[in-house]
Tab-separated table of C-alpha atoms in Angstrom:
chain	number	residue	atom	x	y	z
A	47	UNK	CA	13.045	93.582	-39.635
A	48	UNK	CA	11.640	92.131	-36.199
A	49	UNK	CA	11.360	89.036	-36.365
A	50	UNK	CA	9.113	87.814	-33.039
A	51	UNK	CA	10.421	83.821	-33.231
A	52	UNK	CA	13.653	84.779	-33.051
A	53	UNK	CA	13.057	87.264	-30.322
A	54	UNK	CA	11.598	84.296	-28.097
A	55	UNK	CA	14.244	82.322	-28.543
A	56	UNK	CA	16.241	84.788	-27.442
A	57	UNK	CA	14.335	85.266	-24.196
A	58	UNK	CA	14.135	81.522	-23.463
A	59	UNK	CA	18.165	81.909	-23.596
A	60	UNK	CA	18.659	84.626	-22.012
A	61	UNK	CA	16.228	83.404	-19.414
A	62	UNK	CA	18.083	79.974	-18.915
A	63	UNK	CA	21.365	81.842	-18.529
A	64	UNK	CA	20.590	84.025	-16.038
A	65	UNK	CA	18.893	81.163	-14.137
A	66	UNK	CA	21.752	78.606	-14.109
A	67	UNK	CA	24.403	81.244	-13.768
A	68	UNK	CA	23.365	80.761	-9.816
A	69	UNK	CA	23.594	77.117	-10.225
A	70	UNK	CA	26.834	76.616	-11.509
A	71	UNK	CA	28.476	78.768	-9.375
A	72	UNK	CA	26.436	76.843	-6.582
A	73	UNK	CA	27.596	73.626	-8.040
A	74	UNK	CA	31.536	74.542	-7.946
A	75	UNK	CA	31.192	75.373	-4.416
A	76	UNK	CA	28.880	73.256	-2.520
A	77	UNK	CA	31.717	70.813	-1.779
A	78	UNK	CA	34.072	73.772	-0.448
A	79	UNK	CA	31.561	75.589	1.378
A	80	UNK	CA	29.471	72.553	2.958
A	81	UNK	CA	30.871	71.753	5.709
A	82	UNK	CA	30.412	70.435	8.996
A	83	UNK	CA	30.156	73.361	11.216
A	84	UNK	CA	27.264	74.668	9.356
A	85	UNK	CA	29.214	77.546	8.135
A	86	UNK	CA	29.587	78.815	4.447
A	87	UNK	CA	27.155	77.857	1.802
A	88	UNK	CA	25.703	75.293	3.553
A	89	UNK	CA	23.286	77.864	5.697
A	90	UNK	CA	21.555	78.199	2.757
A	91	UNK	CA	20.452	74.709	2.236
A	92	UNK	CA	21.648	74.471	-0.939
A	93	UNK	CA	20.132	70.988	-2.719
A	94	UNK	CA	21.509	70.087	-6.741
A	95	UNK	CA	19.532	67.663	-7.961
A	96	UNK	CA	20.166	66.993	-11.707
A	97	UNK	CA	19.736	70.357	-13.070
A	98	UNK	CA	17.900	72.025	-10.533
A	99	UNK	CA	18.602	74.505	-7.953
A	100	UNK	CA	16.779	75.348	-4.613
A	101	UNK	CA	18.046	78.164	-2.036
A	102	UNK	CA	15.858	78.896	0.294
A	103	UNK	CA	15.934	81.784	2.722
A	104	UNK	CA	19.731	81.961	4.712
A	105	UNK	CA	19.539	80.736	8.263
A	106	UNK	CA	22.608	81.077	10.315
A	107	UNK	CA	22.579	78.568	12.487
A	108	UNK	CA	20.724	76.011	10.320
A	109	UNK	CA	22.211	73.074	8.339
A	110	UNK	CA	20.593	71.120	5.362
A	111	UNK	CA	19.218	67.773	6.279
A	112	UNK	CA	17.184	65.043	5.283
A	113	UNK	CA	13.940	66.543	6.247
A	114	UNK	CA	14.542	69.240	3.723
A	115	UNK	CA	16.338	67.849	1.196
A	116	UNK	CA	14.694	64.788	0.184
A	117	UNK	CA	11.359	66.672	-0.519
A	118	UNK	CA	13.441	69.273	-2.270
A	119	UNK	CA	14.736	66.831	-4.611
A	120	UNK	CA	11.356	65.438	-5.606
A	121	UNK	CA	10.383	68.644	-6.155
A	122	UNK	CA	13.358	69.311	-8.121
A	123	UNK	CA	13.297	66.494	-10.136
A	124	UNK	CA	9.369	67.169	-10.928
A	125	UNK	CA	10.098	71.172	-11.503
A	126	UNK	CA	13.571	70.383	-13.931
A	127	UNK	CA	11.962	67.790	-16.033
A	128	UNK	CA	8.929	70.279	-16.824
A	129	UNK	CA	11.572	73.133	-17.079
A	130	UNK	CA	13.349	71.277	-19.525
A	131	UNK	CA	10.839	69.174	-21.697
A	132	UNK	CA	9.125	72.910	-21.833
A	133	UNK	CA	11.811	74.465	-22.836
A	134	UNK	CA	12.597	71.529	-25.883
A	135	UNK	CA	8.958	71.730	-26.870
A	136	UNK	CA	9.047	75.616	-27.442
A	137	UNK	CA	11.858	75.937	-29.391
A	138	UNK	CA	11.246	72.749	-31.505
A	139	UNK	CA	7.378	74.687	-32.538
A	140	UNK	CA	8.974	77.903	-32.647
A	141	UNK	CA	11.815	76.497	-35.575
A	142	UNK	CA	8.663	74.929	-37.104
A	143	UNK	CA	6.948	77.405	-36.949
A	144	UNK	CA	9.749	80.295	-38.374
A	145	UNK	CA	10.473	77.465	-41.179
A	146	UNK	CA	7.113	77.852	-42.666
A	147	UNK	CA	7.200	80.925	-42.809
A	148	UNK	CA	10.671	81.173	-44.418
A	149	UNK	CA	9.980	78.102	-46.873
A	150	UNK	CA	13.209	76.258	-45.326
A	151	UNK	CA	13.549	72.952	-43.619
A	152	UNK	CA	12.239	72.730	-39.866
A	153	UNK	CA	15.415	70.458	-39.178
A	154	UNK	CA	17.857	73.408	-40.433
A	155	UNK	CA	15.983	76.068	-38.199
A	156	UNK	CA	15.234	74.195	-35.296
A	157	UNK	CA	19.114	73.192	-35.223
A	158	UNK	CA	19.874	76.848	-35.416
A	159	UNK	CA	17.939	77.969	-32.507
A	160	UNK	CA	19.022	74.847	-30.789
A	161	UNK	CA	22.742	75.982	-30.969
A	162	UNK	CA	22.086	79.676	-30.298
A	163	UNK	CA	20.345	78.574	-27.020
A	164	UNK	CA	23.348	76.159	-25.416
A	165	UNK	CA	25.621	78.451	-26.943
A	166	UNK	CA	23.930	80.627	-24.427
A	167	UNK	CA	23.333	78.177	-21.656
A	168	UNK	CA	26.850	76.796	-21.551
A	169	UNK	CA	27.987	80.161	-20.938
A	170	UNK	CA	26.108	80.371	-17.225
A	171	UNK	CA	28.838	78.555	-15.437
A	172	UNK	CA	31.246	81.193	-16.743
A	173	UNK	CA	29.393	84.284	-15.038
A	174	UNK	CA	28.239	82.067	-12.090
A	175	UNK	CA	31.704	80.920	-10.994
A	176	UNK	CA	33.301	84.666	-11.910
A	177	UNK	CA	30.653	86.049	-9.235
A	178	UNK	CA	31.792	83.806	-6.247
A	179	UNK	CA	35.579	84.514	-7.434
A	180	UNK	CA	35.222	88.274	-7.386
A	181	UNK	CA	33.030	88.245	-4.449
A	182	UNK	CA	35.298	85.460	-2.218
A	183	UNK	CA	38.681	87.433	-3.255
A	184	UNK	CA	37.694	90.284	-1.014
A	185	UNK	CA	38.350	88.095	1.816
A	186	UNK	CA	41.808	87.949	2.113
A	187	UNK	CA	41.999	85.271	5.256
A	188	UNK	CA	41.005	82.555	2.710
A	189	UNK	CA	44.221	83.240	1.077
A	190	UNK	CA	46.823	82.245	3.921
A	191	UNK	CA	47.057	78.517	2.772
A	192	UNK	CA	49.626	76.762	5.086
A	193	UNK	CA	52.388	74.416	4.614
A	194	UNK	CA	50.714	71.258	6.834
A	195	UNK	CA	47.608	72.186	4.722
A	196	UNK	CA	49.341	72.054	1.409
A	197	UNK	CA	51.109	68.552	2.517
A	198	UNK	CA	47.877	66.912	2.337
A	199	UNK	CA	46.514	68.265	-1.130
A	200	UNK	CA	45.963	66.379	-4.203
A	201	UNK	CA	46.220	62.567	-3.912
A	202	UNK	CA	47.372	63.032	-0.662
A	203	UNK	CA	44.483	63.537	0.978
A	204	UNK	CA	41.891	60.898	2.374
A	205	UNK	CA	38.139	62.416	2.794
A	206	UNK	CA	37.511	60.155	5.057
A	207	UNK	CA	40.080	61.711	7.467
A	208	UNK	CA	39.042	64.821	9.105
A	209	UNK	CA	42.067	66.579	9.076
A	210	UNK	CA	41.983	68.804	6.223
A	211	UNK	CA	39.822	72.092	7.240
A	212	UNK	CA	39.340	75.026	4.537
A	213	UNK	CA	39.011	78.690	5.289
A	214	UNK	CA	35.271	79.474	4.588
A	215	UNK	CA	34.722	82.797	2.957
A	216	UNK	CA	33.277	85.518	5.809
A	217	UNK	CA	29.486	85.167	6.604
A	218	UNK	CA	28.889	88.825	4.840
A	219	UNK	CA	30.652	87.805	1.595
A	220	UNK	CA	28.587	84.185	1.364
A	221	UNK	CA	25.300	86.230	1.851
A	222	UNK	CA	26.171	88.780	-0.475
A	223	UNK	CA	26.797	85.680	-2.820
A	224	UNK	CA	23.789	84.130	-2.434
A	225	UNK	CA	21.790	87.370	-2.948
A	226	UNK	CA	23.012	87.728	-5.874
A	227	UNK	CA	22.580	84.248	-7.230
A	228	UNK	CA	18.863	84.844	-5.846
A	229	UNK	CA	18.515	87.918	-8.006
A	230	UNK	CA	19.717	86.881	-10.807
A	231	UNK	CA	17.374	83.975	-10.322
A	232	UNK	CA	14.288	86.648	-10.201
A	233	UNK	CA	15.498	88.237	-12.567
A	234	UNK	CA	14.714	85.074	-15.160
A	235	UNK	CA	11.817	84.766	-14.235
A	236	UNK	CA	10.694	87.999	-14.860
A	237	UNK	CA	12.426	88.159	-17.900
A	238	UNK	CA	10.311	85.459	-19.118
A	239	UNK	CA	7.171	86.452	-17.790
A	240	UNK	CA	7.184	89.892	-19.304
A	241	UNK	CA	8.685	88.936	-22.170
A	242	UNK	CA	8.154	85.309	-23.597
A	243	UNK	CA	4.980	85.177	-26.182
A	244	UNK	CA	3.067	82.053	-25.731
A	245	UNK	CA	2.673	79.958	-28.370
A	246	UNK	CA	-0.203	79.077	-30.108
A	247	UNK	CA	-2.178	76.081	-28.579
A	248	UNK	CA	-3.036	74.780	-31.706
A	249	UNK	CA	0.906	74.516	-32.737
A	250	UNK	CA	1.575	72.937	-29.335
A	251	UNK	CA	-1.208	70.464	-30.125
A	252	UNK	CA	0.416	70.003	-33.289
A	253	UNK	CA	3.956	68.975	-31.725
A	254	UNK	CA	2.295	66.770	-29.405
A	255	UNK	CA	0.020	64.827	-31.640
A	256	UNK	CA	2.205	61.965	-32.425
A	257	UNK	CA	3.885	61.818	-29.093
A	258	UNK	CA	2.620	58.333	-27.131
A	259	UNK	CA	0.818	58.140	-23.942
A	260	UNK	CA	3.681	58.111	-20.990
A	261	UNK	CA	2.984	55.224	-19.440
A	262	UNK	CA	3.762	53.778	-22.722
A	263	UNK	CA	7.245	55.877	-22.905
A	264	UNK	CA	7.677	55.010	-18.927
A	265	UNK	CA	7.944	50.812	-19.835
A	266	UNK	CA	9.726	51.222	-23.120
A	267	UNK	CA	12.784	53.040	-21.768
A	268	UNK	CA	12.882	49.631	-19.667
A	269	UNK	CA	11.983	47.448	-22.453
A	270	UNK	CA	14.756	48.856	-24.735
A	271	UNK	CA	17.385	47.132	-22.224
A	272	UNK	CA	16.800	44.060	-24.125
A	273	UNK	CA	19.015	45.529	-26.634
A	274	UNK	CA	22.290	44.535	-27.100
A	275	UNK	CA	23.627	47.775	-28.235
A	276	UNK	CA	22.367	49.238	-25.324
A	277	UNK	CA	23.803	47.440	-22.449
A	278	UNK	CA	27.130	47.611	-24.388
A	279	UNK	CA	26.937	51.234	-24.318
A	280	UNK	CA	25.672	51.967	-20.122
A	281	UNK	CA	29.897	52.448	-19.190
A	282	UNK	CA	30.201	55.149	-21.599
A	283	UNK	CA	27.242	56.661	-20.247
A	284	UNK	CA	27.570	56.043	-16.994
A	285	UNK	CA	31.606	57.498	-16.908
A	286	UNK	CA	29.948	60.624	-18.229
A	287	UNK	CA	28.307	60.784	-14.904
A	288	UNK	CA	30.974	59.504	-13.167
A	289	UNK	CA	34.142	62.313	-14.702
A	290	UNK	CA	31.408	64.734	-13.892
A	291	UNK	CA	31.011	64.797	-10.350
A	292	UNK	CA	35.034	63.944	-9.908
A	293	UNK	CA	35.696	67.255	-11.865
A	294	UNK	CA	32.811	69.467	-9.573
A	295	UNK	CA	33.572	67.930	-6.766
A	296	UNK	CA	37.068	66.418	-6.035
A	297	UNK	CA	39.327	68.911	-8.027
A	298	UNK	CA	38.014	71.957	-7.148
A	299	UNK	CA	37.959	70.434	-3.531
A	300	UNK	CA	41.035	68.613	-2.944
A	301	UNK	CA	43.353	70.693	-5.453
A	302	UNK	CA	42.030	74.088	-6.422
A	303	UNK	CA	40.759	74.980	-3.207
A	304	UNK	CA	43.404	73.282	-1.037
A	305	UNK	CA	46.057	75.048	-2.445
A	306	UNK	CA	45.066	78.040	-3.637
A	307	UNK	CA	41.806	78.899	-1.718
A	308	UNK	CA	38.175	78.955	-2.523
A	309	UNK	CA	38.636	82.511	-4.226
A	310	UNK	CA	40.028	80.437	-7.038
A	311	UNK	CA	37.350	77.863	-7.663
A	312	UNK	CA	35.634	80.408	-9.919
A	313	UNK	CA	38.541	81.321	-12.327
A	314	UNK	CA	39.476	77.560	-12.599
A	315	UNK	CA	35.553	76.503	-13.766
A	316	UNK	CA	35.734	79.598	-15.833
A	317	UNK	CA	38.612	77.922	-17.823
A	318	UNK	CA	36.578	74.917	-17.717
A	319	UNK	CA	33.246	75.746	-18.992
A	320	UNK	CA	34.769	78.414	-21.654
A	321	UNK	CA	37.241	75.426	-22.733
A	322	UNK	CA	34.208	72.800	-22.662
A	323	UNK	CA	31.753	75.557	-25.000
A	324	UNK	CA	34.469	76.157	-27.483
A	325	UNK	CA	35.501	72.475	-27.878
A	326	UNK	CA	31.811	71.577	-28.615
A	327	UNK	CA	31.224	73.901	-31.306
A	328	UNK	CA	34.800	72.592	-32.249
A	329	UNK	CA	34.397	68.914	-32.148
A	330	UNK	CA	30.603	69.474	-33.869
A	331	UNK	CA	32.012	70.373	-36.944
A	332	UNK	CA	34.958	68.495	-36.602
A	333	UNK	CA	33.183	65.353	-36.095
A	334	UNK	CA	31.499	65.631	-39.653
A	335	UNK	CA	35.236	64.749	-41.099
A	336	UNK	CA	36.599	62.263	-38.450
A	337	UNK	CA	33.613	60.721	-37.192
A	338	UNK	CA	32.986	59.913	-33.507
A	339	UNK	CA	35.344	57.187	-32.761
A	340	UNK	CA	38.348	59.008	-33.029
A	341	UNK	CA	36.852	62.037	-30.893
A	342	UNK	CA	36.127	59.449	-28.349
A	343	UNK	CA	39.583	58.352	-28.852
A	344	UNK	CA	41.097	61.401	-27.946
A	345	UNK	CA	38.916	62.060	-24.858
A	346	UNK	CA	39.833	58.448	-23.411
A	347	UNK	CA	43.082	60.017	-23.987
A	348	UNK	CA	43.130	63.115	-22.544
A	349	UNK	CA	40.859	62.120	-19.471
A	350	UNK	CA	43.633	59.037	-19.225
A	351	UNK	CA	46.556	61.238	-19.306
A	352	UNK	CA	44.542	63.724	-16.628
A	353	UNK	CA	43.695	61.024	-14.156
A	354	UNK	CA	47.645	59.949	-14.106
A	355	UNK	CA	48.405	62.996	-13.606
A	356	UNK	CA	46.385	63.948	-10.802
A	357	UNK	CA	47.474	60.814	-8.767
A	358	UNK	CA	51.132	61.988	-8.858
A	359	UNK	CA	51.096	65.656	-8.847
A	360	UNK	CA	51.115	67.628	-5.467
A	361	UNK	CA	49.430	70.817	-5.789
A	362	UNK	CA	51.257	74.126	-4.867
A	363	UNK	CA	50.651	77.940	-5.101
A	364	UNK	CA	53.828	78.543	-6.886
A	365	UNK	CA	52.570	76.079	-10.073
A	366	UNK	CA	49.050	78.624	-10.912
A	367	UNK	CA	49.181	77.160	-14.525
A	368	UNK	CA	48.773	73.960	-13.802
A	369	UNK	CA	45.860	74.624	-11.866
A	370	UNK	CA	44.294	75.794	-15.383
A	371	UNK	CA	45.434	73.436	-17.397
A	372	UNK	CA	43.643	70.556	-15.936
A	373	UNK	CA	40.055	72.839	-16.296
A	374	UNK	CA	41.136	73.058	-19.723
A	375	UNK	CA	41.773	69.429	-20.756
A	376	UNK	CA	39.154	68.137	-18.786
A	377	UNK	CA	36.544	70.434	-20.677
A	378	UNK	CA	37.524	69.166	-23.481
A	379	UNK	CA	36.981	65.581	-22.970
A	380	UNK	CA	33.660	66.334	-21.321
A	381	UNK	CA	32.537	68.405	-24.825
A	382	UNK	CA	32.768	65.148	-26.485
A	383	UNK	CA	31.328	62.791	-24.296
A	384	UNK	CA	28.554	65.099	-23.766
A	385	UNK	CA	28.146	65.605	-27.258
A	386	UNK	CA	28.750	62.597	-29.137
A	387	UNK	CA	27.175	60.287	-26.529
A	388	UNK	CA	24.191	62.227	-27.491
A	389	UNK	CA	24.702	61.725	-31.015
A	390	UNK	CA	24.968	57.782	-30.958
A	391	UNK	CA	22.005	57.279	-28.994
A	392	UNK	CA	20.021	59.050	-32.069
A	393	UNK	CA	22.209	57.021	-34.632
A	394	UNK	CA	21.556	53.726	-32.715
A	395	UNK	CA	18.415	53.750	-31.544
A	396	UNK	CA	16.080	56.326	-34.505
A	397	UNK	CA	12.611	54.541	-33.629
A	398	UNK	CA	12.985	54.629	-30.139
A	399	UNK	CA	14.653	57.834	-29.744
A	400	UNK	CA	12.191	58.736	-26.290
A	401	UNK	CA	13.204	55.684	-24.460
A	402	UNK	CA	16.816	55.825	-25.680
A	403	UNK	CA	17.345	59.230	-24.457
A	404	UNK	CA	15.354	58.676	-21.463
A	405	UNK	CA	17.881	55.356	-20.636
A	406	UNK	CA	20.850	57.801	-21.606
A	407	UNK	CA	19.338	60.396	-18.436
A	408	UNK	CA	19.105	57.331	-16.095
A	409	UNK	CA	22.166	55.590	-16.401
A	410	UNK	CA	24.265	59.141	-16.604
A	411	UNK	CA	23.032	59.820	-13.923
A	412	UNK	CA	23.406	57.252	-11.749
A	413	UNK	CA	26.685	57.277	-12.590
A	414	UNK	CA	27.258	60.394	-11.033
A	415	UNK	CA	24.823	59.839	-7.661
A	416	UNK	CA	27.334	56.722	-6.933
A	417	UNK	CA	30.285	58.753	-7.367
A	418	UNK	CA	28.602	61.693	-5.179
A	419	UNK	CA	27.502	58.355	-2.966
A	420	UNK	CA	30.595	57.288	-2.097
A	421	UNK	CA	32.389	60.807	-2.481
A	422	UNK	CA	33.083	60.732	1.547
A	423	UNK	CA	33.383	57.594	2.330
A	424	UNK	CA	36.767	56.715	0.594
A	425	UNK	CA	40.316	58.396	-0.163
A	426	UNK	CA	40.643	60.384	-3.187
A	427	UNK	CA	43.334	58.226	-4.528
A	428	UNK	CA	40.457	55.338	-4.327
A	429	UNK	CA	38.271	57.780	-6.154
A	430	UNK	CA	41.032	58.141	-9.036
A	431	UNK	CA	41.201	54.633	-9.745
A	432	UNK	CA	37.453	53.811	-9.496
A	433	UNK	CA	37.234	56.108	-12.570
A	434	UNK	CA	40.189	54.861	-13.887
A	435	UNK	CA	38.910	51.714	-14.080
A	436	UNK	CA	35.524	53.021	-15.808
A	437	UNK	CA	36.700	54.438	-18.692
A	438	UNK	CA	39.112	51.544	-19.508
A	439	UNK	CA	36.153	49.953	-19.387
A	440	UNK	CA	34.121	52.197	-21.357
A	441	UNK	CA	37.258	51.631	-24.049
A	442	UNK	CA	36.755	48.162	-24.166
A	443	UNK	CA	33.318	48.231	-24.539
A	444	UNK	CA	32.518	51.145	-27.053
A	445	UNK	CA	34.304	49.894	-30.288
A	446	UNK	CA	31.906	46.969	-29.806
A	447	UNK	CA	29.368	49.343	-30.506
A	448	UNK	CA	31.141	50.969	-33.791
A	449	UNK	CA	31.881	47.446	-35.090
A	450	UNK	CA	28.626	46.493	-34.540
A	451	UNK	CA	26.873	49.474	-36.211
A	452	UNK	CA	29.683	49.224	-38.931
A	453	UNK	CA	28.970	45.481	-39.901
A	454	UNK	CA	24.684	46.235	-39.612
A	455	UNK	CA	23.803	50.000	-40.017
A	456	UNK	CA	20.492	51.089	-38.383
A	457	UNK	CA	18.354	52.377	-40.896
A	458	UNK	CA	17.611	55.867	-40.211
A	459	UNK	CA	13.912	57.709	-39.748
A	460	UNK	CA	12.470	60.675	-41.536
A	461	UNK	CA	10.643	62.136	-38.699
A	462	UNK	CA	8.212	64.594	-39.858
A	463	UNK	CA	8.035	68.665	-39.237
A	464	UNK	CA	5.163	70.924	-38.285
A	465	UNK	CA	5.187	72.511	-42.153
A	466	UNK	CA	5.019	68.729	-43.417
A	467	UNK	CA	0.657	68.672	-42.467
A	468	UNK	CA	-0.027	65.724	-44.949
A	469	UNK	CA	2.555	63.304	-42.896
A	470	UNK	CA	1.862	64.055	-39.343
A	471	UNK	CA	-0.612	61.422	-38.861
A	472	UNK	CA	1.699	59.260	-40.365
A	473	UNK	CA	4.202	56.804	-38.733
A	474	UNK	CA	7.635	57.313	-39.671
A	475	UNK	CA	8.861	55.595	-42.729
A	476	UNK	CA	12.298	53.963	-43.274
A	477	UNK	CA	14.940	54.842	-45.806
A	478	UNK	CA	18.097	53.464	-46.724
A	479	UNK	CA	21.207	55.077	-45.195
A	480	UNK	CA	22.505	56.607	-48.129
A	481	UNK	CA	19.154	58.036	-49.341
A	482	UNK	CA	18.798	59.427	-45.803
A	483	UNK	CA	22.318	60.422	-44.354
A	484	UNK	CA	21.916	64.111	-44.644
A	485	UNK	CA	18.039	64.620	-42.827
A	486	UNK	CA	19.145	61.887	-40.182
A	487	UNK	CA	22.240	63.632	-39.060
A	488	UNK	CA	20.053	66.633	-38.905
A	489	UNK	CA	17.200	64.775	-36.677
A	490	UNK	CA	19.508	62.968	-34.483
A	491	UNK	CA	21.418	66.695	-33.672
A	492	UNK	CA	17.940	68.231	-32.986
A	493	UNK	CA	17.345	65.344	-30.623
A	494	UNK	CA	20.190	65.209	-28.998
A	495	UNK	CA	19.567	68.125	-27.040
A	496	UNK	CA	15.753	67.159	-25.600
């Protein structure tokens, strides 16, 4: 039987894949392709901001600069916190909405649609970077990879030198590219437009009526830095930021595309985001038995055992594995400290959960803007041991948290659904832990993804 919720949740993925299928194949190769000589990707003033993507109109003999992308970052950062928060608010009224109607709980359905969507989403960066790959690999100049070149990949090389040039991809193949990417860009929005029901104002009003004024939101995030627990947690949510950007910007840079050309940059972040989407439906259920710590654990590990690795190892044609391997640890690291930093911001933090997430946003990313800050200014071995040093950090200082939730437990909050009309005027009430486990854990997985 039809059932129309589940066909506009279905749309709103869809839609969000084909959008962000441009940007993350964008995003693997803006630092390949941007160069100084205005050739490659850069004639298309491409501008990331967050998770936002502008590409204007090619121009050959144009390069981005500050008069265009500073406005197209505001712009961004106004037009992907709508997209977003829109996008949350739809599918939140929509489970509500189908969990009435079914007689379940809005938590269960709202997680469901929840997971089909980034089940969905995370899958963009798989299509995106498989485009440039099969489009770049038709070139076969970027292929011829010299020995002087390959002397100064990996470690080796110093950004702040400029001695190491890469083969852009022919002018005919990067606007082919981008064409593409600007189709398939259209092609989302039309999708939606045609497609997409609105909801019901009344149910929007509904999911808004409890929701506080934003200037009041807008001081708490800032007020909640009085807590403890929160300071103690800004290095693990800041390295998130930081093992980010190093990933999308210095490997595929100064190893993949070194050594092997920027044909490969696509089947390398293929093995990373289909590695990253499997480990997070993975580690979610995993995490259920183990708990977070030990997750974390294992991440410090394997990012640990990565970053070693990278400042010894000398990348070279003849050692293709390798160059796959990395991808695939890495994106399994970054599935849990996506996913589980998420998670303990809703544990920690249940009656502030706005301002918590919103602090979460600001500190993860400025994590990454100073690693993208300094990202050609200093050597990459530099680089290496800056985020070295952040996630022993972030080691030191996250069982503080545990211990500290472990010795005094945060009560948790029963936060009310659409189908639940006698409490939504209410304020949330407070249960003990054990009364509660079951609906928190739901609650805190449905907002870890707003």
């Amino acid at each position: 039987m039809f059932d129309r919720n589940l066909k506009n949740v279905v749309v709103v993925s869809v839609g969000f894949l084909s959008l962000f299928t441009a940007y993350a194949g964008l995003q693997s190769l803006q630092s390949e392709c941007g160069g100084g000589d205005g050739g490659g990707i850069s004639e298309c003033h491409l501008c990331l901001h967050d998770r936002g993507l502008h590409v204007p109109a090619p121009h050959n003999d144009q390069e981005p600069g500050l008069y265009t992308l500073i406005p197209t970052s505001v712009i961004l950062g106004l037009g992907g916190s709508t997209l977003w928060s829109a996008k949350c608010a739809y599918l939140t009224t929509t489970g509500n909405l189908q969990a009435a109607k079914d007689g379940r709980k809005g938590a269960d359905v709202i997680n469901q649609y929840f997971g089909m969507f980034f089940f969905s989403f995370q899958s963009s960066g798989v299509w995106g970077n498989l485009m440039s790959s099969l489009i770049f690999q038709q070139d076969s100049k970027i292929a011829n990879i010299t020995d002087e070149q390959l002397e100064l990949c990996g470690a080796a090389v110093c950004d702040i030198q400029p001695n190491v040039t890469t083969i852009k991809p022919a002018q005919e193949l990067v606007r082919t590219l981008v064409g593409a990417y600007i189709g398939v860009g259209v092609l989302a929005m039309i999708i939606v437009a045609v497609f997409l029901d609105n909801i019901d104002q009344s149910q929007a009003r509904e999911f808004r009526g409890n929701r506080e004024p934003f200037c009041s939101t807008f001081l708490a995030t800032f007020r909640l830095l009085r807590e403890r627990r929160l300071l103690v947690l800004i290095p693990l949510t800041m390295y998130g930021g930081f093992e980010m950007s190093f990933f999308s910007s210095e490997y595929t840079k100064s190893y993949a595309t070194c050594a092997l050309g920027i044909h490969y940059v696509g089947f390398v972040m293929i093995c990373y985001g289909a590695c990253n989407s499997l480990s997070s439906i993975v580690f979610g259920k995993l995490v259920m038995y183990t708990g977070r710590a030990p997750l974390f654990f294992l991440a410090a590990v394997i990012n640990f055992s990565c970053i070693i690795a990278l400042l010894y190892w000398r990348p070279h044609p003849d050692q293709l594995p390798v160059f796959f391997v990395f991808p695939g640890l890495w994106g399994m690291a970054d599935a849990v400290w996506n996913t589980q930093t998420n998670s303990i911001y809703g544990v920690l933090f249940p009656r502030d959960k706005e301002a918590a997430f919103a602090n979460l946003r600001m500190w993860q990313s400025l994590g990454a803007v100073i690693a993208f800050a300094y990202s050609t200014s200093i050597c990459l071995e530099t680089k290496l041991y800056i985020l070295l040093a952040v996630l022993l950090l972030t080691v030191v200082t996250y069982p503080i948290v545990e211990y500290g939730e472990y010795k005094n437990p945060v009560m948790s909050v029963e936060v009310s659904t659409c189908e639940n009309s006698d409490h939504e005027n209410r304020r949330p009430s407070y249960h003990d832990r054990s009364d509660q486990s079951e609906e928190s854990g739901k609650n805190i997985i449905d907002q870890s993804h707003l």
